[in-house]
């Protein structure tokens, strides 16, 4: 399954520029309701996407390539159900404050 869009359109020149990656991720994913991400490399960039999805409670499924089967397989990192639970809990705590 080919990706519809890349999170990073250009090669990342400085893998230590976490603030720069964070900004790109925010700009690309702002408003996304659910993310299916095909994992192709650079772990530090993946970390920024995962971090964004956790912060914004965006459901995230990672898709990894299986060389043996020649197909992608899913890894649910943050489900829609988990996001709803976290959102409900956060609102309940806010009302108690």
Coordinates of N, CA and C in Angstrom, one line a residue:
X1 N 0.8 -1.2 0.0 CA 0.0 0.0 0.0 C 0.9 1.2 0.0
X2 N 0.9 2.0 -1.0 CA 1.7 3.2 -1.0 C 1.1 4.3 -0.1
X3 N 2.0 5.1 0.3 CA 1.6 6.3 1.2 C 1.0 7.4 0.4
X4 N 0.0 8.0 1.0 CA -0.6 9.2 0.3 C 0.2 10.4 0.4
X5 N 0.9 10.6 1.5 CA 1.7 11.7 1.8 C 2.9 11.3 2.6
X6 N 4.0 12.0 2.5 CA 5.1 11.9 3.4 C 5.0 12.9 4.5
X7 N 5.5 12.5 5.7 CA 5.6 13.4 6.8 C 6.8 14.3 6.5
X8 N 7.9 13.8 6.1 CA 9.1 14.5 5.8 C 9.3 14.5 4.3
X9 N 9.1 15.6 3.6 CA 9.3 15.6 2.1 C 10.7 15.6 1.7
X10 N 11.6 16.1 2.5 CA 13.0 16.2 2.2 C 13.8 15.4 3.1
X11 N 15.0 15.1 2.8 CA 15.9 14.3 3.6 C 16.2 15.2 4.9
X12 N 16.3 14.5 6.0 CA 16.6 15.3 7.3 C 18.1 15.4 7.3
X13 N 18.6 16.7 7.3 CA 20.0 16.9 7.3 C 20.7 16.8 8.6
X14 N 19.9 17.1 9.7 CA 20.5 17.1 11.1 C 19.6 16.3 11.9
X15 N 19.9 15.0 12.2 CA 19.1 14.1 13.0 C 19.0 14.5 14.4
X16 N 19.8 15.5 14.9 CA 19.7 16.0 16.2 C 18.8 17.2 16.4
X17 N 18.3 17.7 15.3 CA 17.4 18.9 15.3 C 16.0 18.5 15.6
X18 N 15.8 18.1 16.8 CA 14.5 17.6 17.3 C 13.4 18.7 17.2
X19 N 13.8 19.9 17.5 CA 12.8 21.0 17.4 C 12.3 21.2 16.0
X20 N 13.3 21.1 15.0 CA 12.9 21.3 13.6 C 12.0 20.2 13.1
X21 N 12.3 18.9 13.6 CA 11.5 17.8 13.2 C 10.1 17.9 13.8
X22 N 10.1 18.4 15.1 CA 8.8 18.5 15.8 C 7.9 19.5 15.1
X23 N 8.5 20.6 14.6 CA 7.7 21.6 13.9 C 7.2 21.1 12.5
X24 N 8.0 20.3 11.8 CA 7.5 19.7 10.6 C 6.4 18.8 10.8
X25 N 6.5 17.9 11.9 CA 5.5 17.0 12.2 C 4.2 17.7 12.5
X26 N 4.3 18.7 13.3 CA 3.1 19.5 13.7 C 2.4 20.1 12.5
X27 N 3.2 20.7 11.6 CA 2.6 21.3 10.4 C 1.9 20.3 9.5
X28 N 2.6 19.1 9.4 CA 2.0 18.1 8.5 C 0.8 17.4 9.1
X29 N 0.8 17.2 10.4 CA -0.2 16.3 11.0 C -1.3 17.1 11.7
X30 N -1.2 18.4 11.8 CA -2.3 19.2 12.4 C -3.6 19.0 11.7
X31 N -4.6 18.6 12.5 CA -5.9 18.4 11.9 C -6.2 16.9 11.5
X32 N -5.1 16.1 11.5 CA -5.3 14.7 11.1 C -6.0 14.0 12.3
X33 N -7.1 13.2 11.9 CA -7.9 12.6 12.9 C -7.4 11.2 13.3
X34 N -6.7 10.5 12.4 CA -6.2 9.2 12.6 C -5.0 9.0 11.6
X35 N -3.9 8.4 12.1 CA -2.7 8.2 11.2 C -2.4 6.8 11.1
X36 N -2.2 6.4 9.8 CA -1.6 5.1 9.4 C -0.3 5.4 8.8
X37 N 0.8 5.0 9.5 CA 2.1 5.4 9.1 C 2.9 4.2 8.7
X38 N 3.4 4.3 7.4 CA 4.3 3.2 6.9 C 5.7 3.6 7.3
X39 N 6.3 2.7 8.1 CA 7.6 3.0 8.7 C 8.7 2.6 7.7
X40 N 9.6 3.5 7.3 CA 10.6 3.3 6.3 C 12.0 3.5 6.8
X41 N 12.2 4.1 8.0 CA 13.6 4.3 8.4 C 13.6 5.3 9.6
X42 N 14.7 6.0 9.7 CA 15.1 7.0 10.7 C 14.2 7.0 12.0
X43 N 14.7 6.3 12.9 CA 14.0 6.1 14.2 C 13.7 7.4 14.9
X44 N 14.6 8.3 14.9 CA 14.4 9.6 15.6 C 13.2 10.4 15.0
X45 N 13.0 10.3 13.7 CA 11.9 10.9 13.1 C 10.6 10.2 13.5
X46 N 10.6 8.9 13.5 CA 9.5 8.1 14.0 C 9.1 8.5 15.4
X47 N 10.1 8.7 16.2 CA 9.9 9.1 17.6 C 9.1 10.4 17.7
X48 N 9.4 11.3 16.8 CA 8.7 12.6 16.9 C 7.3 12.5 16.4
X49 N 7.0 11.6 15.5 CA 5.6 11.4 15.0 C 4.8 10.7 16.2
X50 N 5.4 9.7 16.8 CA 4.8 9.0 17.9 C 4.5 10.0 19.0
X51 N 5.5 10.8 19.4 CA 5.3 11.8 20.4 C 4.2 12.7 20.1
X52 N 4.1 13.2 18.9 CA 3.0 14.1 18.5 C 1.6 13.4 18.7
X53 N 1.5 12.2 18.2 CA 0.3 11.5 18.3 C -0.2 11.3 19.7
X54 N 0.8 11.0 20.6 CA 0.4 10.9 22.0 C 0.0 12.2 22.6
X55 N 0.7 13.3 22.3 CA 0.4 14.6 22.8 C -1.0 15.1 22.4
X56 N -1.3 14.8 21.1 CA -2.6 15.3 20.6 C -3.7 14.2 20.6
X57 N -3.4 13.0 21.2 CA -4.3 11.9 21.2 C -4.9 11.6 19.8
X58 N -4.0 11.5 18.9 CA -4.3 11.1 17.5 C -4.0 9.6 17.4
X59 N -5.1 8.8 17.1 CA -4.8 7.3 16.9 C -3.7 7.1 15.9
X60 N -2.9 6.1 16.2 CA -1.7 5.8 15.4 C -1.5 4.3 15.2
X61 N -1.4 3.9 14.0 CA -1.1 2.6 13.6 C 0.2 2.6 12.7
X62 N 1.2 1.9 13.1 CA 2.4 1.8 12.3 C 2.3 0.6 11.5
X63 N 2.8 0.7 10.2 CA 2.8 -0.4 9.3 C 4.2 -0.8 9.0
X64 N 4.6 -2.0 9.2 CA 6.0 -2.5 9.0 C 6.0 -3.5 7.9
X65 N 7.1 -3.5 7.1 CA 7.3 -4.4 6.0 C 7.8 -5.7 6.5
X66 N 7.1 -6.8 6.0 CA 7.5 -8.1 6.3 C 8.2 -8.7 5.1
X67 N 9.5 -8.9 5.1 CA 10.2 -9.4 3.9 C 9.7 -10.8 3.5
X68 N 9.4 -11.6 4.5 CA 9.0 -13.0 4.2 C 7.7 -13.1 3.4
X69 N 6.7 -12.3 3.9 CA 5.4 -12.4 3.2 C 5.2 -11.4 2.1
X70 N 6.1 -10.4 2.1 CA 6.0 -9.3 1.0 C 4.9 -8.4 1.2
X71 N 4.4 -8.3 2.5 CA 3.3 -7.4 2.8 C 3.6 -6.6 4.1
X72 N 2.8 -5.6 4.3 CA 2.9 -4.8 5.5 C 2.0 -5.4 6.6
X73 N 2.5 -5.3 7.9 CA 1.6 -5.7 9.0 C 1.5 -4.5 10.0
X74 N 0.3 -4.5 10.6 CA 0.1 -3.3 11.5 C 0.6 -3.5 12.9
X75 N 0.9 -2.4 13.5 CA 1.2 -2.3 15.0 C 0.4 -1.1 15.5
X76 N -0.6 -1.4 16.3 CA -1.4 -0.3 16.8 C -0.7 0.3 18.0
X77 N -0.3 1.5 17.9 CA 0.4 2.2 19.0 C -0.5 2.9 19.9
X78 N -1.5 3.6 19.3 CA -2.5 4.4 20.1 C -3.8 4.2 19.4
X79 N -4.7 3.4 20.0 CA -6.0 3.1 19.4 C -7.0 4.2 19.6
X80 N -8.1 4.2 18.8 CA -9.1 5.2 18.9 C -9.8 5.1 20.3
X81 N -9.9 3.8 20.7 CA -10.5 3.6 22.1 C -9.7 4.2 23.2
X82 N -8.4 4.0 23.1 CA -7.5 4.6 24.1 C -7.6 6.1 24.1
X83 N -7.7 6.7 22.9 CA -7.8 8.2 22.8 C -9.0 8.6 23.5
X84 N -10.1 7.9 23.3 CA -11.4 8.3 23.9 C -11.3 8.2 25.4
X85 N -10.7 7.1 25.9 CA -10.6 6.9 27.3 C -9.7 8.1 27.9
X86 N -8.6 8.4 27.3 CA -7.7 9.4 27.8 C -8.4 10.8 27.8
X87 N -9.2 11.1 26.7 CA -9.9 12.3 26.6 C -10.9 12.4 27.7
X88 N -11.7 11.4 27.9 CA -12.7 11.4 29.0 C -12.1 11.6 30.3
X89 N -11.0 10.9 30.6 CA -10.4 11.0 31.9 C -9.8 12.4 32.1
X90 N -9.2 13.0 31.1 CA -8.7 14.3 31.2 C -9.8 15.3 31.5
X91 N -10.9 15.2 30.8 CA -12.0 16.1 31.1 C -12.5 15.9 32.5
X92 N -12.6 14.7 33.0 CA -13.1 14.4 34.3 C -12.2 15.1 35.4
X93 N -10.9 14.9 35.2 CA -9.9 15.5 36.1 C -10.0 17.0 36.1
X94 N -10.2 17.6 34.9 CA -10.3 19.1 34.7 C -11.5 19.6 35.5
X95 N -12.6 18.8 35.4 CA -13.9 19.3 36.1 C -13.7 19.2 37.6
X96 N -12.8 18.3 38.1 CA -12.6 18.2 39.6 C -11.7 19.3 40.1
X97 N -10.9 19.9 39.2 CA -10.0 21.0 39.7 C -10.7 22.3 40.0

